Amino acid sequence: MTTSEKNFQRVQEFHRVMDGSVPTKPSPFDLELVLNRADFKIEEIVELVYATAGSDREYEHSMAHLHQALDRACAKTQSKGKSGESVLVGQVDALIDLLYFTYGSFVLMGVDPEPIFDLVHEANMGKVWPDGKAHHDSITGKILKPENWERDFAPEAKIKQELDRQLASSGNNKLNSKN
């Protein structure tokens, strides 16, 4: 089994446990679900920019840049028009491109994401509440974290340890606030 198959199966397990929605055949998303999934991705992109910006001013400038990038992407997509491909083909093409860009970002950072994926999966599986179920935000549909999640499952300290291990194995020092 390849790593990507393993990761796919882990995310499949997450959805089976958290919301029971694991289709058995390829099916396109409806617009509401696409927008919810896009919202989740946008939130993570904003967190990436926030983690990188050195000041509030730099962060605000970066957010303005993202708004402009969104406007450019809208104009580019509308100018191309519909290609006649199926909705499912278009959705899958876009999501694969997102995966490719994400893996490319890890390559350009020199970070092996696979062991970190394991840590994040473990943390995500900790989102089951004491009643044995996942709870969802009524507006966004996002899975909520139980009260003990930060204490018992938050992955940041373990991610730092793994990055320190990767840095040490490459001959570099441990992480500091600048890297």
Coordinates of N, CA and C in Angstrom, one line a residue:
M1 N 0.9 -1.2 0.0 CA 0.0 0.0 0.0 C 0.9 1.2 0.0
T2 N 0.6 2.2 -0.9 CA 1.4 3.4 -1.0 C 0.9 4.4 0.2
T3 N 1.8 5.4 0.4 CA 1.4 6.3 1.5 C 0.1 7.0 1.1
S4 N 0.0 7.4 -0.1 CA -1.3 8.2 -0.5 C -2.5 7.3 -0.3
E5 N -2.4 6.0 -0.6 CA -3.5 5.1 -0.4 C -3.8 5.0 1.1
K6 N -2.7 4.9 1.9 CA -2.9 4.8 3.4 C -3.6 6.1 3.9
N7 N -3.1 7.3 3.4 CA -3.7 8.5 3.9 C -5.1 8.6 3.4
F8 N -5.4 8.2 2.2 CA -6.8 8.2 1.7 C -7.7 7.4 2.6
Q9 N -7.2 6.2 2.9 CA -8.0 5.3 3.8 C -8.2 5.8 5.2
R10 N -7.2 6.5 5.7 CA -7.3 7.2 7.0 C -8.4 8.3 7.0
V11 N -8.4 9.1 5.9 CA -9.4 10.1 5.8 C -10.8 9.5 5.6
Q12 N -10.8 8.4 4.9 CA -12.1 7.7 4.7 C -12.6 7.2 6.1
E13 N -11.7 6.7 6.9 CA -12.0 6.3 8.3 C -12.6 7.4 9.1
F14 N -11.9 8.6 9.0 CA -12.3 9.8 9.7 C -13.8 10.1 9.3
H15 N -14.1 10.1 8.0 CA -15.5 10.5 7.6 C -16.5 9.4 8.0
R16 N -16.1 8.2 8.0 CA -17.0 7.1 8.4 C -17.3 7.3 9.9
V17 N -16.3 7.6 10.7 CA -16.6 7.8 12.1 C -17.3 9.1 12.4
M18 N -16.9 10.2 11.8 CA -17.4 11.5 12.1 C -18.7 11.9 11.5
D19 N -19.0 11.4 10.3 CA -20.3 11.8 9.7 C -21.0 10.7 8.9
G20 N -20.3 9.5 8.8 CA -20.9 8.4 8.1 C -21.1 8.6 6.6
S21 N -20.6 9.7 6.0 CA -20.7 9.9 4.6 C -19.5 9.4 3.8
V22 N -19.5 8.2 3.4 CA -18.5 7.6 2.6 C -19.2 6.9 1.4
P23 N -19.3 7.6 0.3 CA -20.0 7.1 -0.9 C -19.2 5.8 -1.4
T24 N -19.9 4.9 -2.0 CA -19.3 3.7 -2.5 C -19.0 3.9 -4.0
K25 N -19.4 5.0 -4.6 CA -19.1 5.2 -6.1 C -18.8 6.7 -6.3
P26 N -18.1 7.0 -7.3 CA -17.8 8.4 -7.6 C -19.1 9.2 -7.8
S27 N -19.2 10.3 -7.1 CA -20.4 11.2 -7.1 C -20.0 12.6 -7.0
P28 N -20.5 13.5 -7.8 CA -20.1 14.9 -7.7 C -20.8 15.6 -6.5
F29 N -20.1 16.6 -6.0 CA -20.7 17.4 -4.9 C -21.8 18.3 -5.4
D30 N -22.8 18.6 -4.6 CA -23.7 19.7 -4.9 C -23.0 21.0 -4.5
L31 N -23.6 22.1 -4.9 CA -23.0 23.4 -4.7 C -22.8 23.7 -3.2
E32 N -23.8 23.4 -2.4 CA -23.7 23.7 -1.0 C -22.5 22.9 -0.3
L33 N -22.3 21.7 -0.7 CA -21.2 20.9 -0.1 C -19.8 21.4 -0.7
V34 N -19.8 21.8 -2.0 CA -18.6 22.4 -2.5 C -18.2 23.7 -1.8
L35 N -19.2 24.5 -1.5 CA -18.9 25.8 -0.8 C -18.4 25.5 0.7
N36 N -19.0 24.5 1.3 CA -18.5 24.1 2.7 C -17.1 23.7 2.6
R37 N -16.8 22.8 1.7 CA -15.4 22.2 1.6 C -14.4 23.3 1.2
A38 N -14.8 24.3 0.3 CA -14.0 25.4 0.0 C -13.7 26.3 1.2
D39 N -14.8 26.5 2.0 CA -14.6 27.3 3.2 C -13.5 26.7 4.1
F40 N -13.5 25.4 4.3 CA -12.5 24.8 5.1 C -11.1 25.0 4.5
K41 N -11.0 24.9 3.2 CA -9.7 25.1 2.6 C -9.2 26.6 2.7
I42 N -10.2 27.5 2.5 CA -9.8 28.9 2.6 C -9.4 29.3 4.1
E43 N -10.0 28.7 5.1 CA -9.6 28.9 6.4 C -8.2 28.5 6.7
E44 N -7.8 27.3 6.1 CA -6.4 26.8 6.2 C -5.4 27.7 5.5
I45 N -5.8 28.2 4.3 CA -4.9 29.1 3.6 C -4.7 30.4 4.4
V46 N -5.7 30.9 5.0 CA -5.6 32.1 5.8 C -4.7 31.8 7.0
E47 N -4.8 30.7 7.6 CA -3.9 30.3 8.7 C -2.5 30.2 8.2
L48 N -2.3 29.7 7.0 CA -0.9 29.6 6.5 C -0.3 31.0 6.3
V49 N -1.1 31.9 5.8 CA -0.6 33.3 5.6 C -0.4 34.0 6.9
Y50 N -1.3 33.8 7.9 CA -1.1 34.4 9.2 C 0.1 33.9 9.9
A51 N 0.4 32.6 9.8 CA 1.6 32.0 10.4 C 2.9 32.6 9.8
T52 N 2.8 33.0 8.5 CA 4.0 33.5 7.8 C 4.2 35.0 8.0
A53 N 3.1 35.8 8.1 CA 3.2 37.3 8.2 C 3.9 37.7 9.4
G54 N 4.8 38.6 9.3 CA 5.6 39.0 10.5 C 4.9 40.1 11.3
S55 N 3.9 40.7 10.8 CA 3.2 41.8 11.6 C 1.8 41.9 11.1
D56 N 1.0 42.6 11.9 CA -0.4 42.8 11.5 C -0.5 43.5 10.2
R57 N 0.4 44.5 10.0 CA 0.3 45.2 8.7 C 0.6 44.3 7.5
E58 N 1.6 43.4 7.7 CA 2.0 42.5 6.6 C 0.9 41.5 6.4
Y59 N 0.2 41.1 7.5 CA -0.9 40.2 7.4 C -2.1 40.8 6.6
E60 N -2.4 42.1 6.9 CA -3.5 42.8 6.2 C -3.2 43.0 4.8
H61 N -1.9 43.3 4.5 CA -1.5 43.4 3.1 C -1.6 42.1 2.3
S62 N -1.2 41.0 3.0 CA -1.3 39.7 2.4 C -2.8 39.3 2.2
M63 N -3.7 39.7 3.1 CA -5.1 39.4 2.9 C -5.7 40.1 1.7
A64 N -5.2 41.4 1.5 CA -5.6 42.1 0.3 C -5.1 41.5 -0.9
H65 N -3.9 40.9 -0.9 CA -3.4 40.2 -2.0 C -4.2 39.0 -2.3
L66 N -4.7 38.2 -1.3 CA -5.5 37.0 -1.5 C -6.8 37.4 -2.1
H67 N -7.4 38.5 -1.7 CA -8.7 39.0 -2.3 C -8.5 39.3 -3.8
Q68 N -7.4 39.9 -4.1 CA -7.1 40.2 -5.5 C -6.9 38.9 -6.3
A69 N -6.2 38.0 -5.7 CA -6.0 36.7 -6.4 C -7.3 36.0 -6.6
L70 N -8.2 36.1 -5.7 CA -9.5 35.5 -5.8 C -10.3 36.1 -7.0
D71 N -10.2 37.5 -7.1 CA -10.9 38.2 -8.2 C -10.2 37.8 -9.5
R72 N -8.9 37.7 -9.6 CA -8.2 37.2 -10.8 C -8.7 35.8 -11.2
A73 N -8.7 34.9 -10.2 CA -9.1 33.5 -10.5 C -10.6 33.5 -11.0
C74 N -11.4 34.3 -10.4 CA -12.8 34.4 -10.9 C -12.9 34.8 -12.4
A75 N -12.2 35.9 -12.7 CA -12.2 36.4 -14.0 C -11.6 35.4 -15.0
K76 N -10.5 34.8 -14.6 CA -9.9 33.8 -15.5 C -10.8 32.6 -15.8
T77 N -11.5 32.1 -14.7 CA -12.4 30.9 -14.9 C -13.6 31.3 -15.7
Q78 N -14.2 32.5 -15.5 CA -15.3 32.9 -16.3 C -14.9 33.1 -17.7
S79 N -13.7 33.6 -18.0 CA -13.4 33.9 -19.4 C -13.2 32.6 -20.2
K80 N -12.8 31.5 -19.5 CA -12.6 30.2 -20.2 C -14.0 29.6 -20.5
G81 N -15.0 29.9 -19.8 CA -16.3 29.3 -20.0 C -16.3 27.8 -19.6
K82 N -17.4 27.2 -19.7 CA -17.6 25.8 -19.4 C -17.0 25.0 -20.5
S83 N -16.2 24.0 -20.1 CA -15.5 23.2 -21.1 C -16.3 22.0 -21.7
G84 N -17.5 21.8 -21.1 CA -18.3 20.6 -21.5 C -18.0 19.3 -20.8
E85 N -16.9 19.4 -19.9 CA -16.6 18.2 -19.1 C -17.7 18.0 -18.1
S86 N -17.8 16.8 -17.5 CA -18.8 16.6 -16.5 C -18.4 17.3 -15.2
V87 N -19.4 17.5 -14.4 CA -19.2 18.2 -13.1 C -18.1 17.4 -12.3
L88 N -18.3 16.1 -12.3 CA -17.4 15.3 -11.5 C -15.9 15.4 -12.0
V89 N -15.7 15.4 -13.3 CA -14.4 15.5 -13.9 C -13.8 16.9 -13.5
G90 N -14.6 17.9 -13.6 CA -14.1 19.3 -13.2 C -13.7 19.4 -11.8
Q91 N -14.6 18.8 -10.9 CA -14.3 18.8 -9.5 C -13.0 18.0 -9.1
V92 N -12.9 16.8 -9.7 CA -11.8 16.0 -9.4 C -10.5 16.6 -9.9
D93 N -10.5 17.2 -11.1 CA -9.3 17.9 -11.7 C -8.9 19.0 -10.7
A94 N -9.8 19.8 -10.2 CA -9.5 20.9 -9.4 C -8.9 20.4 -8.0
L95 N -9.5 19.4 -7.5 CA -9.0 18.8 -6.2 C -7.6 18.2 -6.3
I96 N -7.4 17.5 -7.4 CA -6.1 16.9 -7.7 C -5.0 18.0 -7.8
D97 N -5.4 19.1 -8.5 CA -4.4 20.2 -8.6 C -4.1 20.7 -7.2
L98 N -5.1 20.8 -6.3 CA -4.9 21.3 -5.0 C -3.9 20.4 -4.2
L99 N -4.1 19.1 -4.4 CA -3.2 18.1 -3.8 C -1.8 18.3 -4.3
Y100 N -1.7 18.4 -5.6 CA -0.3 18.6 -6.3 C 0.4 19.9 -5.8
F101 N -0.4 21.0 -5.7 CA 0.2 22.2 -5.2 C 0.6 22.0 -3.7
T102 N -0.2 21.3 -3.0 CA 0.1 21.2 -1.5 C 1.4 20.3 -1.4
Y103 N 1.5 19.2 -2.1 CA 2.7 18.4 -2.0 C 3.9 19.2 -2.6
G104 N 3.7 20.0 -3.6 CA 4.8 20.9 -4.1 C 5.2 21.8 -3.0
S105 N 4.3 22.4 -2.3 CA 4.7 23.3 -1.2 C 5.6 22.6 -0.2
F106 N 5.2 21.3 0.2 CA 6.1 20.6 1.1 C 7.4 20.3 0.5
V107 N 7.5 20.0 -0.8 CA 8.8 19.8 -1.4 C 9.6 21.0 -1.3
L108 N 9.0 22.2 -1.6 CA 9.8 23.4 -1.6 C 10.2 23.9 -0.2
M109 N 9.5 23.3 0.8 CA 9.8 23.6 2.2 C 10.9 22.6 2.7
G110 N 11.1 21.5 2.0 CA 12.0 20.4 2.4 C 11.4 19.6 3.6
V111 N 10.1 19.5 3.6 CA 9.4 18.8 4.7 C 8.7 17.6 4.2
D112 N 9.0 16.4 4.8 CA 8.2 15.2 4.5 C 6.9 15.2 5.3
P113 N 5.8 15.4 4.6 CA 4.5 15.5 5.3 C 3.9 14.2 5.8
E114 N 4.4 13.1 5.4 CA 3.8 11.8 5.7 C 3.7 11.6 7.3
P115 N 4.9 11.7 8.0 CA 4.7 11.4 9.4 C 3.9 12.5 10.1
I116 N 3.8 13.7 9.6 CA 3.0 14.7 10.2 C 1.5 14.5 9.9
F117 N 1.2 13.9 8.7 CA -0.1 13.5 8.4 C -0.6 12.5 9.5
D118 N 0.2 11.6 9.9 CA -0.2 10.6 10.9 C -0.6 11.3 12.2
L119 N 0.2 12.3 12.6 CA -0.1 13.1 13.8 C -1.4 13.8 13.7
V120 N -1.6 14.4 12.6 CA -2.9 15.2 12.4 C -4.1 14.3 12.3
H121 N -3.9 13.1 11.7 CA -5.0 12.1 11.7 C -5.4 11.7 13.1
E122 N -4.4 11.4 13.9 CA -4.6 11.0 15.3 C -5.4 12.1 16.0
A123 N -5.0 13.3 15.8 CA -5.6 14.5 16.5 C -7.1 14.6 16.0
N124 N -7.3 14.4 14.7 CA -8.6 14.5 14.1 C -9.6 13.4 14.6
M125 N -9.0 12.3 14.8 CA -9.8 11.2 15.4 C -10.2 11.4 16.8
G126 N -9.5 12.4 17.5 CA -9.9 12.7 18.8 C -11.0 13.7 18.9
K127 N -11.7 14.0 17.8 CA -12.8 14.9 17.8 C -14.1 14.2 18.1
V128 N -14.1 12.9 18.6 CA -15.3 12.2 19.0 C -15.6 12.7 20.5
W129 N -16.8 13.1 20.7 CA -17.2 13.6 22.0 C -17.5 12.4 23.0
P130 N -17.6 12.8 24.3 CA -17.9 11.7 25.3 C -19.1 10.8 25.0
D131 N -20.0 11.4 24.2 CA -21.2 10.6 23.9 C -20.9 9.6 22.7
G132 N -19.7 9.6 22.3 CA -19.3 8.6 21.2 C -19.6 9.1 19.8
K133 N -20.0 10.4 19.7 CA -20.3 10.9 18.4 C -19.6 12.2 18.1
A134 N -19.5 12.5 16.8 CA -19.0 13.8 16.4 C -20.1 14.9 16.5
H135 N -19.7 16.1 16.8 CA -20.7 17.2 16.8 C -20.3 18.2 15.7
H136 N -21.3 18.7 15.1 CA -21.0 19.6 13.9 C -21.5 21.0 14.1
D137 N -20.8 22.0 13.6 CA -21.3 23.4 13.7 C -22.5 23.4 12.8
S138 N -23.6 24.0 13.3 CA -24.9 24.0 12.6 C -24.8 24.9 11.3
I139 N -23.9 25.9 11.3 CA -23.8 26.7 10.1 C -22.8 26.2 9.1
T140 N -21.6 25.9 9.5 CA -20.6 25.5 8.5 C -20.5 24.0 8.3
G141 N -21.1 23.2 9.2 CA -21.0 21.7 9.1 C -19.6 21.2 9.6
K142 N -18.7 22.1 10.0 CA -17.4 21.7 10.4 C -17.5 20.9 11.7
I143 N -16.7 19.9 11.9 CA -16.7 19.1 13.1 C -16.1 19.9 14.2
L144 N -16.8 19.9 15.3 CA -16.3 20.6 16.5 C -15.4 19.8 17.4
K145 N -14.5 20.5 18.1 CA -13.6 19.8 19.0 C -14.2 19.7 20.4
P146 N -14.1 18.6 21.0 CA -14.6 18.5 22.4 C -13.7 19.2 23.4
E147 N -14.2 19.5 24.6 CA -13.5 20.3 25.5 C -12.1 19.8 25.8
N148 N -11.8 18.5 25.8 CA -10.5 18.0 26.1 C -9.6 17.9 24.9
W149 N -10.0 18.4 23.8 CA -9.2 18.2 22.5 C -7.9 18.9 22.6
E150 N -7.9 20.2 23.0 CA -6.6 20.9 23.0 C -5.6 20.2 24.0
R151 N -6.1 19.8 25.1 CA -5.2 19.2 26.1 C -4.7 17.8 25.7
D152 N -5.6 17.0 25.1 CA -5.3 15.6 24.8 C -4.9 15.3 23.4
F153 N -5.3 16.2 22.4 CA -5.1 15.8 21.0 C -4.4 16.9 20.1
A154 N -4.3 18.1 20.6 CA -3.8 19.2 19.7 C -2.4 18.7 19.2
P155 N -2.2 18.8 17.9 CA -0.9 18.2 17.4 C 0.3 19.1 17.3
E156 N 0.2 20.4 17.6 CA 1.3 21.3 17.3 C 2.6 20.9 18.0
A157 N 2.6 20.5 19.2 CA 3.8 20.1 19.9 C 4.5 18.9 19.2
K158 N 3.6 17.9 18.8 CA 4.2 16.7 18.1 C 4.7 17.1 16.7
I159 N 4.0 18.0 16.1 CA 4.5 18.5 14.8 C 5.9 19.1 14.9
K160 N 6.0 20.0 16.0 CA 7.3 20.6 16.2 C 8.4 19.5 16.4
Q161 N 8.1 18.5 17.2 CA 9.0 17.4 17.5 C 9.4 16.7 16.2
E162 N 8.5 16.5 15.3 CA 8.8 15.8 14.0 C 9.6 16.7 13.1
L163 N 9.3 18.0 13.1 CA 10.1 18.9 12.3 C 11.5 19.0 12.9
D164 N 11.6 19.1 14.2 CA 13.0 19.0 14.8 C 13.7 17.8 14.4
R165 N 13.0 16.6 14.3 CA 13.7 15.4 13.9 C 14.1 15.5 12.5
Q166 N 13.3 16.0 11.6 CA 13.6 16.2 10.2 C 14.8 17.2 10.0
L167 N 14.8 18.3 10.8 CA 15.9 19.2 10.7 C 17.2 18.6 11.2
A168 N 17.1 17.8 12.3 CA 18.3 17.2 12.8 C 18.9 16.2 11.8
S169 N 18.0 15.4 11.2 CA 18.5 14.4 10.2 C 19.1 15.0 9.0
S170 N 18.8 16.3 8.8 CA 19.3 17.0 7.6 C 20.6 17.8 8.0
G171 N 21.0 17.7 9.3 CA 22.2 18.4 9.7 C 21.9 19.9 10.2
N172 N 20.6 20.3 10.3 CA 20.3 21.6 10.7 C 20.0 21.6 12.2
N173 N 19.8 22.8 12.8 CA 19.4 22.9 14.2 C 17.9 22.7 14.4
K174 N 17.5 22.8 15.6 CA 16.1 22.6 15.9 C 15.3 23.9 15.4
L175 N 14.0 23.7 15.4 CA 13.2 24.9 15.0 C 13.3 26.0 16.0
N176 N 13.2 27.2 15.4 CA 13.1 28.4 16.2 C 11.9 29.2 15.6
S177 N 11.7 30.4 16.2 CA 10.5 31.2 15.7 C 10.7 31.7 14.2
K178 N 11.9 31.7 13.7 CA 12.1 32.1 12.3 C 12.0 31.0 11.3
N179 N 11.9 29.7 11.8 CA 11.8 28.7 10.8 C 10.8 27.7 11.2

